[in-house]
PDB file of C-alpha atoms in Angstrom:
ATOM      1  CA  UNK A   1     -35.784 -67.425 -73.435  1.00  0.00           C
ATOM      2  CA  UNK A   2     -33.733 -66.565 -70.584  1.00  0.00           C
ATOM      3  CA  UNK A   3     -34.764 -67.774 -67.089  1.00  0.00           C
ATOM      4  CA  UNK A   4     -33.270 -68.195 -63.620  1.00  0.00           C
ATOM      5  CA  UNK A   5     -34.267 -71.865 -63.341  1.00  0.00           C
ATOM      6  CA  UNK A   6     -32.279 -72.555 -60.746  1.00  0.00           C
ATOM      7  CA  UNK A   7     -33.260 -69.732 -58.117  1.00  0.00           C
ATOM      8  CA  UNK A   8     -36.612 -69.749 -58.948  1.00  0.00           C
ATOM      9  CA  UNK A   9     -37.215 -73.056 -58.492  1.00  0.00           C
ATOM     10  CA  UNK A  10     -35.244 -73.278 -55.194  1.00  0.00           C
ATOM     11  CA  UNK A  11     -37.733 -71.117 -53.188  1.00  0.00           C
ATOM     12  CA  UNK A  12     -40.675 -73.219 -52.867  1.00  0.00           C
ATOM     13  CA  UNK A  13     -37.933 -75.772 -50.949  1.00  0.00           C
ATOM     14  CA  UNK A  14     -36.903 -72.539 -49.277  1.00  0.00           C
ATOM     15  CA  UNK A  15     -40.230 -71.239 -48.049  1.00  0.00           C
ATOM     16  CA  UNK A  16     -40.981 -74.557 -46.671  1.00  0.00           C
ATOM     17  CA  UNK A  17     -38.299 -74.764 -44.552  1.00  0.00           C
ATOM     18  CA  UNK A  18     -39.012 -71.331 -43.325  1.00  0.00           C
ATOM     19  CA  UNK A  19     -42.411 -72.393 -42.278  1.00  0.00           C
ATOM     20  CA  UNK A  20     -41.269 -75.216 -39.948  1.00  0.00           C
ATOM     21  CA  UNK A  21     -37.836 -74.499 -38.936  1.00  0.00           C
ATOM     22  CA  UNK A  22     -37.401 -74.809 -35.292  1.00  0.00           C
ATOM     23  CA  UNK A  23     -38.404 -72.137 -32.295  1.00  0.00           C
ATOM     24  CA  UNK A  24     -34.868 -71.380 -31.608  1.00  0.00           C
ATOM     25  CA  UNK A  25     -34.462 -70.246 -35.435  1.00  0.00           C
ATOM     26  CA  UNK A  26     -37.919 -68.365 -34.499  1.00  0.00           C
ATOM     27  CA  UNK A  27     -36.763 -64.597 -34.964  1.00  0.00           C
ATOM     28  CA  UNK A  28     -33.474 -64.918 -38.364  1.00  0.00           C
ATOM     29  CA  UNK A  29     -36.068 -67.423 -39.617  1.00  0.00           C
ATOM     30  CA  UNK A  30     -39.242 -64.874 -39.566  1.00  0.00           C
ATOM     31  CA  UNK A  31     -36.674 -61.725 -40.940  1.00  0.00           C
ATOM     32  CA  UNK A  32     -35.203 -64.416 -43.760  1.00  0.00           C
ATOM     33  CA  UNK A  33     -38.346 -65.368 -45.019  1.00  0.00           C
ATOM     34  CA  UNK A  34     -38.962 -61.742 -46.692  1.00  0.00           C
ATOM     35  CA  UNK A  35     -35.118 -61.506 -47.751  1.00  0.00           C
ATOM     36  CA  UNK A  36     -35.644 -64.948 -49.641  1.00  0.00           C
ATOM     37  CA  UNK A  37     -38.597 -63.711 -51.186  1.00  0.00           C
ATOM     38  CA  UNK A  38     -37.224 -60.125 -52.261  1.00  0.00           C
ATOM     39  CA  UNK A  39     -33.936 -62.316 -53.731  1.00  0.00           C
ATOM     40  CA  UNK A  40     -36.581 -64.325 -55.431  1.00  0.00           C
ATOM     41  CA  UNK A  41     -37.683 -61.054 -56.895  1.00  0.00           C
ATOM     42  CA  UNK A  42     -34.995 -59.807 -57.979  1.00  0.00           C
ATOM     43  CA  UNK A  43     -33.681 -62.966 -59.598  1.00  0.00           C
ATOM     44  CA  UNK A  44     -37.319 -62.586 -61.466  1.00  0.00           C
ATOM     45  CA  UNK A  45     -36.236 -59.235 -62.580  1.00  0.00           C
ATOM     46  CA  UNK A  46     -33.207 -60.151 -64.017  1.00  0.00           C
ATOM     47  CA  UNK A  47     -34.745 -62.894 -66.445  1.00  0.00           C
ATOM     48  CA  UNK A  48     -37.307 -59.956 -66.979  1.00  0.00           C
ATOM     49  CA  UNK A  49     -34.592 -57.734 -68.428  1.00  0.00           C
ATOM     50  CA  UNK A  50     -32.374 -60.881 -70.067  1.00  0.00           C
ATOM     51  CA  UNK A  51     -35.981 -61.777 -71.968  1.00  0.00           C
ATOM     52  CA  UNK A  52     -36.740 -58.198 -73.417  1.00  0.00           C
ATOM     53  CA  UNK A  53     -33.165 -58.101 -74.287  1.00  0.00           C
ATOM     54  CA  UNK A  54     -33.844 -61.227 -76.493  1.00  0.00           C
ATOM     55  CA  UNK A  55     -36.914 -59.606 -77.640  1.00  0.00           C
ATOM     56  CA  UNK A  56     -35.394 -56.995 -79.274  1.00  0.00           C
ATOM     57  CA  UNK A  57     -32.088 -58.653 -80.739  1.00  0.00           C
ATOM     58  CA  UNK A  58     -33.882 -61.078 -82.508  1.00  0.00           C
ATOM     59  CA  UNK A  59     -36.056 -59.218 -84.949  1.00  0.00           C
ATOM     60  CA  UNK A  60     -32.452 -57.267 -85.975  1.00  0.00           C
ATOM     61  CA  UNK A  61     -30.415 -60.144 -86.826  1.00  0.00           C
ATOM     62  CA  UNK A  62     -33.288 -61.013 -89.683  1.00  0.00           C
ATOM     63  CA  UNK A  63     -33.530 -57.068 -90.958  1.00  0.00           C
ATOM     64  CA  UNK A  64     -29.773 -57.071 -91.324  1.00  0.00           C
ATOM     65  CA  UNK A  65     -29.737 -59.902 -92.873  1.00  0.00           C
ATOM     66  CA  UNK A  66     -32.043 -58.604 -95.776  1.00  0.00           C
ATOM     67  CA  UNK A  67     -30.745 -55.586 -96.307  1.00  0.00           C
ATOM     68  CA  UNK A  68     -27.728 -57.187 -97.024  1.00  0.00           C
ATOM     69  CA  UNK A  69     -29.003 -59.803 -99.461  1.00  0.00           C
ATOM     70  CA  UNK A  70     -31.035 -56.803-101.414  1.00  0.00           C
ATOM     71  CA  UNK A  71     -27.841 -54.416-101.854  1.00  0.00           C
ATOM     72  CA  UNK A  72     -26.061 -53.575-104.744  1.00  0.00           C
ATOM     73  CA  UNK A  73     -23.086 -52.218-103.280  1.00  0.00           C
ATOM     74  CA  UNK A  74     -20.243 -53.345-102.752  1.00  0.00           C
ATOM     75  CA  UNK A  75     -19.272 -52.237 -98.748  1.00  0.00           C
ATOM     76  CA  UNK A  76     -22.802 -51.936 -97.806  1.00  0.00           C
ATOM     77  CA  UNK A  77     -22.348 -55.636 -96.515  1.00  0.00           C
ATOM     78  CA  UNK A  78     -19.763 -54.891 -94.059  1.00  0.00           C
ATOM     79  CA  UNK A  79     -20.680 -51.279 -93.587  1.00  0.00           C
ATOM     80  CA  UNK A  80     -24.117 -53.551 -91.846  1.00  0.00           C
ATOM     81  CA  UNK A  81     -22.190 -56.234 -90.559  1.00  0.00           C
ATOM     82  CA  UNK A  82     -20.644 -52.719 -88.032  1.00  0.00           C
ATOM     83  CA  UNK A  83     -23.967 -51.820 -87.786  1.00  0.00           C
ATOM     84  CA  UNK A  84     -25.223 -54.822 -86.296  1.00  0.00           C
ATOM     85  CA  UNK A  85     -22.010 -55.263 -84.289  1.00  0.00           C
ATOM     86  CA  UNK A  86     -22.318 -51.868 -82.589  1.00  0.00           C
ATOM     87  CA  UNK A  87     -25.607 -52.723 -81.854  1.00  0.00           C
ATOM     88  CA  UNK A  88     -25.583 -55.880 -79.881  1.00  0.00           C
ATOM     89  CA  UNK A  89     -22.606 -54.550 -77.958  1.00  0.00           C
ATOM     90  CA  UNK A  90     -24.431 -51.708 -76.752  1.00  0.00           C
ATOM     91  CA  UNK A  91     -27.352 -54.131 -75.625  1.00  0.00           C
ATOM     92  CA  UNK A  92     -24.557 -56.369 -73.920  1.00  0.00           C
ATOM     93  CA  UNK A  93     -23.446 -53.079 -72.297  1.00  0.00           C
ATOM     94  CA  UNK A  94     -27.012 -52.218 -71.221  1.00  0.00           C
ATOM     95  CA  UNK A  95     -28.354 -55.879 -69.585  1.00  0.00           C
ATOM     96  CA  UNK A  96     -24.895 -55.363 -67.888  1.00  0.00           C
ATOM     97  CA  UNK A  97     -25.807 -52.152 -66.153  1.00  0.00           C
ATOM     98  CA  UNK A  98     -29.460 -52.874 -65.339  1.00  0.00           C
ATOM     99  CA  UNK A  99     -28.493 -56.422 -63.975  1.00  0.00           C
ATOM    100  CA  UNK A 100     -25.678 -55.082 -61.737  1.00  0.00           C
ATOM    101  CA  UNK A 101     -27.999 -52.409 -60.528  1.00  0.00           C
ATOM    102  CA  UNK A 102     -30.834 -54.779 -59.712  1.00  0.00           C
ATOM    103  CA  UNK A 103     -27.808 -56.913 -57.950  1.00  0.00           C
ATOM    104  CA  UNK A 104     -26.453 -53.873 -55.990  1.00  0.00           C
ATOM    105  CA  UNK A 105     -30.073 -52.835 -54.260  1.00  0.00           C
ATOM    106  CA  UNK A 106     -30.398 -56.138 -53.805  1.00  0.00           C
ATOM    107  CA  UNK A 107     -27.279 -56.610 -51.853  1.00  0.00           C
ATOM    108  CA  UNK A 108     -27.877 -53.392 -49.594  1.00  0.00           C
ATOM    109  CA  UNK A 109     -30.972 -55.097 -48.390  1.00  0.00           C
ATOM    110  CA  UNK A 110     -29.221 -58.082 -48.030  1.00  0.00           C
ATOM    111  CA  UNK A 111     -26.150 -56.478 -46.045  1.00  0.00           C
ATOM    112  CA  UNK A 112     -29.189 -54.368 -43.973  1.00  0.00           C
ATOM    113  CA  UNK A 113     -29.836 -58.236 -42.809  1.00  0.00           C
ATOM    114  CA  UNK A 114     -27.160 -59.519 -42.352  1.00  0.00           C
ATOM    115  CA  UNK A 115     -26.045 -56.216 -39.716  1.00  0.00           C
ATOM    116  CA  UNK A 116     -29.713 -56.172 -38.409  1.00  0.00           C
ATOM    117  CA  UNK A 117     -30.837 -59.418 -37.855  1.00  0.00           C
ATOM    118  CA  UNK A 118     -28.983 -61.727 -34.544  1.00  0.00           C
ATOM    119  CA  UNK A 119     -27.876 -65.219 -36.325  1.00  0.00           C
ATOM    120  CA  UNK A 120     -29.775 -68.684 -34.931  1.00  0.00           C
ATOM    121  CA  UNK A 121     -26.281 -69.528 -33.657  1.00  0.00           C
ATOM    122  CA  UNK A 122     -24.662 -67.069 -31.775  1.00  0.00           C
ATOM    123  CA  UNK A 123     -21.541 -68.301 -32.124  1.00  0.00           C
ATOM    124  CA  UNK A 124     -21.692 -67.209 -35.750  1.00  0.00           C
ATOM    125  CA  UNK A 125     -21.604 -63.537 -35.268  1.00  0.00           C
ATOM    126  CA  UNK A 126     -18.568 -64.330 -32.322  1.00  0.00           C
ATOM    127  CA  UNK A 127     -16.741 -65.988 -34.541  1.00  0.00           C
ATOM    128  CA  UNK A 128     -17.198 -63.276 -37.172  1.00  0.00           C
ATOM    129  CA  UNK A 129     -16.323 -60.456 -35.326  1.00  0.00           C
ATOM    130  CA  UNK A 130     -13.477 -62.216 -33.416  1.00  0.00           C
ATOM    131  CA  UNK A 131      -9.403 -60.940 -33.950  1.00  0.00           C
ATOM    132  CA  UNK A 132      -9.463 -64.615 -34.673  1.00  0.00           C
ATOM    133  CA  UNK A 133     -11.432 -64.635 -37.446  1.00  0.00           C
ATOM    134  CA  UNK A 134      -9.776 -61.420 -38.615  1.00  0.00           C
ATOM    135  CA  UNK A 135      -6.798 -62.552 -39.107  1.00  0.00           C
ATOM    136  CA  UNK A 136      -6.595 -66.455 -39.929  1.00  0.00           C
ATOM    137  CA  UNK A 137      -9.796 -66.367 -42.727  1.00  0.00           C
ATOM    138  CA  UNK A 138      -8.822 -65.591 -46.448  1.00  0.00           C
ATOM    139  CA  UNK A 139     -11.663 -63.621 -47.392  1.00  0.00           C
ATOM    140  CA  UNK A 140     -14.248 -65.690 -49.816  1.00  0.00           C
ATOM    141  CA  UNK A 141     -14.901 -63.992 -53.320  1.00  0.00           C
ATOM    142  CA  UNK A 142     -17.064 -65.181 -56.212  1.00  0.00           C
ATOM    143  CA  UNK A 143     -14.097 -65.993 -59.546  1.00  0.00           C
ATOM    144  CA  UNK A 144     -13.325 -63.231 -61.538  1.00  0.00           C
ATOM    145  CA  UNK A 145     -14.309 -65.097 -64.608  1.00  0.00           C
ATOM    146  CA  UNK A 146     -17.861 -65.617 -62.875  1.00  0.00           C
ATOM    147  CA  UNK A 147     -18.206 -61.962 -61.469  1.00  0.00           C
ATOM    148  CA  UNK A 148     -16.307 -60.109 -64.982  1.00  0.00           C
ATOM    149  CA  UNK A 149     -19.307 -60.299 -67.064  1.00  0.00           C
ATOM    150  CA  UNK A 150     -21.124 -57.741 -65.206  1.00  0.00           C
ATOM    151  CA  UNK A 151     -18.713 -55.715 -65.132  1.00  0.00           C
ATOM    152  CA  UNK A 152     -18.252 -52.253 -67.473  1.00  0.00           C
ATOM    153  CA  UNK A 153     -15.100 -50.593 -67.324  1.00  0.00           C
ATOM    154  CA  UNK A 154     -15.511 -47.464 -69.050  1.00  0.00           C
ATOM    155  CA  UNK A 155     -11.561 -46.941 -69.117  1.00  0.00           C
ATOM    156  CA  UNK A 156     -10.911 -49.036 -71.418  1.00  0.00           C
ATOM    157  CA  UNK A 157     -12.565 -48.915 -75.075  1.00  0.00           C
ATOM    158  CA  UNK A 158     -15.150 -51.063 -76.063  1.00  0.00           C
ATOM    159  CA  UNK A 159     -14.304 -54.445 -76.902  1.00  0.00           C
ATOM    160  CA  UNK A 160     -15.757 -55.600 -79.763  1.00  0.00           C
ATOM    161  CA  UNK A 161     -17.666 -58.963 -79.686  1.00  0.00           C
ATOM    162  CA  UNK A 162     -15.667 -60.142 -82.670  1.00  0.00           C
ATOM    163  CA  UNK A 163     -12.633 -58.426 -85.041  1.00  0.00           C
ATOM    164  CA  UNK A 164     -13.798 -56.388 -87.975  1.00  0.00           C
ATOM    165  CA  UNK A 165     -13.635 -59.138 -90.400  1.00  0.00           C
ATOM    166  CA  UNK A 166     -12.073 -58.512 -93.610  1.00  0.00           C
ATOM    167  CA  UNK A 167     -12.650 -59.686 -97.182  1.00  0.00           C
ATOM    168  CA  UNK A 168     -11.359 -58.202-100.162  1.00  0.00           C
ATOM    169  CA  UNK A 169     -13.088 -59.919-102.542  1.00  0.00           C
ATOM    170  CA  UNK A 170     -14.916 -57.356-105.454  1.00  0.00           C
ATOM    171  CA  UNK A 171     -17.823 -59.527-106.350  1.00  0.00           C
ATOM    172  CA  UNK A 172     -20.907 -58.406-104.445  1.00  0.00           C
ATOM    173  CA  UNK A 173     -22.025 -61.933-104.494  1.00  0.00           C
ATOM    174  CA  UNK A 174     -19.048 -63.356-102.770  1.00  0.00           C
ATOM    175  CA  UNK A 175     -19.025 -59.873 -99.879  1.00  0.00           C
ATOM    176  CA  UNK A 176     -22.937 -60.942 -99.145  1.00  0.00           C
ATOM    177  CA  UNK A 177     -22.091 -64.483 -98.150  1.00  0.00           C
ATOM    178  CA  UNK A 178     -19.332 -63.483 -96.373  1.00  0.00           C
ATOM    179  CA  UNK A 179     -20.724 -61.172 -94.271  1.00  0.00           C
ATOM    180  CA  UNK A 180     -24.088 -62.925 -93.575  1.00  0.00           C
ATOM    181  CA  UNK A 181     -21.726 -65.798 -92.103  1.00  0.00           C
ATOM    182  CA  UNK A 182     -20.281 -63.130 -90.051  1.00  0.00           C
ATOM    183  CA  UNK A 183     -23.503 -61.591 -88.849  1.00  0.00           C
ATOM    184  CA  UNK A 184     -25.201 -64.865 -88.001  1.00  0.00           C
ATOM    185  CA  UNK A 185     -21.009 -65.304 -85.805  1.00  0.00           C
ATOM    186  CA  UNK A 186     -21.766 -62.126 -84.711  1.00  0.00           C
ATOM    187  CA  UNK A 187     -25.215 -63.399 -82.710  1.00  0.00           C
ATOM    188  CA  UNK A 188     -23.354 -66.176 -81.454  1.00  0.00           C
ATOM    189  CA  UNK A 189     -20.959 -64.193 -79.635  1.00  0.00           C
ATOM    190  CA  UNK A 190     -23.566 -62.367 -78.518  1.00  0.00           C
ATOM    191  CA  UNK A 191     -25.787 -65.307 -77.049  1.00  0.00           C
ATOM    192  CA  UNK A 192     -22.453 -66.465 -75.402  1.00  0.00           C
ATOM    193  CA  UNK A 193     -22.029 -63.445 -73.766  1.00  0.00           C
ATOM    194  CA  UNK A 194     -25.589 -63.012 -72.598  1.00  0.00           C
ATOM    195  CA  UNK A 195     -25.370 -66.712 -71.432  1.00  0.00           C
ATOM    196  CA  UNK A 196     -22.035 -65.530 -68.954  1.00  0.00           C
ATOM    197  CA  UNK A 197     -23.788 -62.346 -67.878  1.00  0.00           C
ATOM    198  CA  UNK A 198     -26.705 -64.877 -66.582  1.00  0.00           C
ATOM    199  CA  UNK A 199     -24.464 -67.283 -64.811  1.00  0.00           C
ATOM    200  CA  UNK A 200     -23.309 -64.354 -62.910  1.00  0.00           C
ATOM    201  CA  UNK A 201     -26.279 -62.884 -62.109  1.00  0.00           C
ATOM    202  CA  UNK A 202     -27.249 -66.595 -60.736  1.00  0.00           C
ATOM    203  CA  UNK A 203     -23.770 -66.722 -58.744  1.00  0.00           C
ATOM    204  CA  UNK A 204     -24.346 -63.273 -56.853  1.00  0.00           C
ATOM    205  CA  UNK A 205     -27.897 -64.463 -56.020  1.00  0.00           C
ATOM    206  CA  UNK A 206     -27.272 -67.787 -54.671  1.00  0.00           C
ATOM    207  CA  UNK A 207     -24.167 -66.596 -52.718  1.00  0.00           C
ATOM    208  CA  UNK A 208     -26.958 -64.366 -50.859  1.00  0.00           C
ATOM    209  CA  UNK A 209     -29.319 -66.692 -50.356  1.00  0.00           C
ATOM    210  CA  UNK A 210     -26.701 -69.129 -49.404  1.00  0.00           C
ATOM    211  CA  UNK A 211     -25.632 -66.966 -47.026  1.00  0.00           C
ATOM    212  CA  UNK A 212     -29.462 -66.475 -45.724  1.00  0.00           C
ATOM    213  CA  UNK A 213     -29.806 -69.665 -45.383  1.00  0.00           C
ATOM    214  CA  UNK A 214     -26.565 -70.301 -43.297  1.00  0.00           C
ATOM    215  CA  UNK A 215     -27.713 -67.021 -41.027  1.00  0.00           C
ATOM    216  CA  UNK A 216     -30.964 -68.434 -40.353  1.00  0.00           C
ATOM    217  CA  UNK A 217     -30.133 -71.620 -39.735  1.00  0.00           C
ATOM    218  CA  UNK A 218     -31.665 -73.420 -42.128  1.00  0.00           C
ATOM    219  CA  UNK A 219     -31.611 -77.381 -42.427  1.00  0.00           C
ATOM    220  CA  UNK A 220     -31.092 -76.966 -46.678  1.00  0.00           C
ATOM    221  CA  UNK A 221     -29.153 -77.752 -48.998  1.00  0.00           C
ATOM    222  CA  UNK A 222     -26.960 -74.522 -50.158  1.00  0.00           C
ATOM    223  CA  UNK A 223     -27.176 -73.341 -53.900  1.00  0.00           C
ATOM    224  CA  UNK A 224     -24.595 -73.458 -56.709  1.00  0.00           C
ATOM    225  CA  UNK A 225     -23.087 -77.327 -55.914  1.00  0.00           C
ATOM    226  CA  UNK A 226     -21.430 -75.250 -52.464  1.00  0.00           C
ATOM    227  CA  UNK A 227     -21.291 -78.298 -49.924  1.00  0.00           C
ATOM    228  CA  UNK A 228     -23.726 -77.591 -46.509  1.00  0.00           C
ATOM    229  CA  UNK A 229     -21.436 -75.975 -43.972  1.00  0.00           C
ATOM    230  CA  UNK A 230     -20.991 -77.865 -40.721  1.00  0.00           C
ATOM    231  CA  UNK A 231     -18.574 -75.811 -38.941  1.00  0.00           C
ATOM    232  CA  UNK A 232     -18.360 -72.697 -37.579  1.00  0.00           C
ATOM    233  CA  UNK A 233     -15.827 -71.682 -39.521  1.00  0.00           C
ATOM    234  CA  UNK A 234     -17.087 -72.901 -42.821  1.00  0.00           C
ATOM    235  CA  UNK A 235     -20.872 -71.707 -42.084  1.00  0.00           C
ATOM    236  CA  UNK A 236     -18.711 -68.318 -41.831  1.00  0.00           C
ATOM    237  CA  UNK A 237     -17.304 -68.146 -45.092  1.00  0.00           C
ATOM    238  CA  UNK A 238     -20.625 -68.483 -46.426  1.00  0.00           C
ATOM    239  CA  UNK A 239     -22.305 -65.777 -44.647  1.00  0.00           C
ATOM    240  CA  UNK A 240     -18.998 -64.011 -45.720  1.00  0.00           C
ATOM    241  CA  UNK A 241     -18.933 -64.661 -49.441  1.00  0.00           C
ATOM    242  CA  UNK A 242     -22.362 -62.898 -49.593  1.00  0.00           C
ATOM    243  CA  UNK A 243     -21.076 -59.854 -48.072  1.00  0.00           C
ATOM    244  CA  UNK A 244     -18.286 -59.781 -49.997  1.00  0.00           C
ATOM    245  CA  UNK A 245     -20.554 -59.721 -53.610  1.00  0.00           C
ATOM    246  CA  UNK A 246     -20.547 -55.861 -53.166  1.00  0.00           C
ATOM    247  CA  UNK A 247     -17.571 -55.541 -53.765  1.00  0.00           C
ATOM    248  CA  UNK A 248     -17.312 -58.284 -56.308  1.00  0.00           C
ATOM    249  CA  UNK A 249     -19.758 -56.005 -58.263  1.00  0.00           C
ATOM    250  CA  UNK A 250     -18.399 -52.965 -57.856  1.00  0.00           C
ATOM    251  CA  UNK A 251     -21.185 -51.701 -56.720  1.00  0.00           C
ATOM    252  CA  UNK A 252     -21.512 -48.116 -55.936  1.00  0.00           C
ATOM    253  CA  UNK A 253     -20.342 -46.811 -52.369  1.00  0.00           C
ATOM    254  CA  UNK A 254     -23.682 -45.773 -50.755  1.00  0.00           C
ATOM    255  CA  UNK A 255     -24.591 -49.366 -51.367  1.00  0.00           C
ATOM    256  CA  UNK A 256     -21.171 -50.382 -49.496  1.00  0.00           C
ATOM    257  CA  UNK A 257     -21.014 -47.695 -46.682  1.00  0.00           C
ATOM    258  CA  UNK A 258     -22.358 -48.575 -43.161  1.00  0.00           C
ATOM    259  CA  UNK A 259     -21.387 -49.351 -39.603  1.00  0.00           C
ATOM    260  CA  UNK A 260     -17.741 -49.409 -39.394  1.00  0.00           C
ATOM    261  CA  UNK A 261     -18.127 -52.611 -38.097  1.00  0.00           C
ATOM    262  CA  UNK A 262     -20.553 -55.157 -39.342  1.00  0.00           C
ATOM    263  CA  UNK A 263     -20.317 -58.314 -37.187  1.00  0.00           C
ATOM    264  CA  UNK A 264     -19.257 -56.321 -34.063  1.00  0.00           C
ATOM    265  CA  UNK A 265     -15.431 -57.074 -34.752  1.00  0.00           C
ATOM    266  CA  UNK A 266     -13.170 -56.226 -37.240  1.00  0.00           C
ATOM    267  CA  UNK A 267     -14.356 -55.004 -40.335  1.00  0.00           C
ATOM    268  CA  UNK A 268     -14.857 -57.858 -42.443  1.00  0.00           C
ATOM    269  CA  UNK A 269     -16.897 -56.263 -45.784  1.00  0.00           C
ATOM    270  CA  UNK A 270     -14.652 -53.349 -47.038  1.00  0.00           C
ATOM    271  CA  UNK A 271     -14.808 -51.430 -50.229  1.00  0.00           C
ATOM    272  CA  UNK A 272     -12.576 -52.609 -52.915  1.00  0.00           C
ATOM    273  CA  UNK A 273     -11.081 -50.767 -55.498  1.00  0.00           C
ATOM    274  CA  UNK A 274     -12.967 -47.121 -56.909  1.00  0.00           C
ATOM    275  CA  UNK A 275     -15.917 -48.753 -59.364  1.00  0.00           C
ATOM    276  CA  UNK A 276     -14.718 -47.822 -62.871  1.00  0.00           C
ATOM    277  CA  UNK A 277     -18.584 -47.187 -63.540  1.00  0.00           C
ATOM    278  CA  UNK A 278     -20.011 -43.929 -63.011  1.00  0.00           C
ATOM    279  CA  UNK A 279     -22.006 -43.938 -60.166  1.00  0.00           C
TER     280      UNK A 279
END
């Protein structure tokens, strides 16, 4: 079973912080306490989708399975070991697109409070929106290798989750092994990949609450082993790195449009490359 352990058990510590934070926090603390909660949400959502996933993998693994060990023929076994293939790769493709969706409304919310909502320090949005800021800060971004799992680009064909295997062996017995090895390979890959989609999903959440957090002030300890920010500057690249999970995403450009101008300076989230998805 697939769960966000991490982020949901992070916002009872979150809440209570939000409850007792100090006056001068009063007004990012009261707007971050709903924006915790609707990350919370989504990160529910997410396990949600990775569980029903699981739910419906499993049971095909086992029919494949015995259909191949009842066959007579000879390239029925690998004519199910493609079956099976196809299949989990289009249920790879569709957690990715659900997921990434959930992520995207998530972040327009998210970016709606960040542009809305005045920072506990002040000096936070000046330094944001400063020329300064502009042009000495390399811009934050979650690793590709983190961020590529949720990714579809419908360019390129469809990678298979492992080679066609190939055995030329004429003995049925000998093809039904075979290719019952490669099936039960074939879920591996699959629970590897599912495993990476969820590490990504956690990385785009906690670089939003992170970045919540470091808005509102909070005295906690920031998600995803990222030290607490002390400085200015570093409390910055936090709040930054969540903006910039749009575009790590892709996601689509009504989710990305908006003031010209986010921090009251020089633009600091701008769209990346044309999504390769559809939108």
């Amino acid at each position: 079973m697939w769960v966000l352990k991490e982020t949901v058990a992070f916002v009872a510590a979150t809440l209570f912080v939000l409850q007792y934070g100090t006056a001068s926090q009063g007004a990012a603390v009261d707007a971050a306490e709903p924006m915790i909660k609707s990350i919370e949400n989504t990160g529910t959502s997410i396990g949600t989708v990775l569980d029903k996933n699981l739910e419906r993998t499993e049971p095909k693994e086992k029919e494949i399975l015995e259909k191949i060990q009842t066959t007579s023929s000879m390239h029925q076994p690998s004519n199910l070991w493609l079956i099976h293939e196809l299949y989990l790769s289009s249920e790879i493709e569709r957690a990715k697109n659900k997921i990434r969706a959930g992520l995207c409304d998530q972040y327009r919310g998210f970016r709606k409070f960040i542009i809305q909502i005045p920072p506990a320090d002040a000096k936070l949005r000046d330094w944001m929106g400063s020329d300064e800021y502009d042009m000495k800060t390399v811009s934050p971004h979650l690793e590709t290798e983190v961020i590529s799992p949720l990714l579809v680009d419908r360019r390129k064909r469809k990678d298979r989750l492992l080679p066609i295997p190939e055995f030329t062996s004429g003995v049925v017995a000998d093809r039904k092994r075979y290719f019952s090895r490669r099936v039960r390979e074939l879920t591996n890959a699959y629970d590897y990949q599912m495993e990476l989609i969820e590490e990504g999903a956690n990385a785009v959440l906690n670089a939003m609450y992170n970045a919540v957090l470091t808005w509102a002030g909070m005295d906690e300890e920031l998600f995803g082993d990222m030290l607490k920010p002390e400085s200015i500057e570093d409390k910055a690249d936090v709040v930054q790195l969540g903006l910039n999970v749009g575009d790590d995403l892709k996601c689509p450009r009504n989710v990305l449009k908006g003031p010209e101008k986010v921090l009251e300076g020089p633009k600091k989230v701008q769209e990346g490359p044309k999504s390769t998805e559809e939108n």
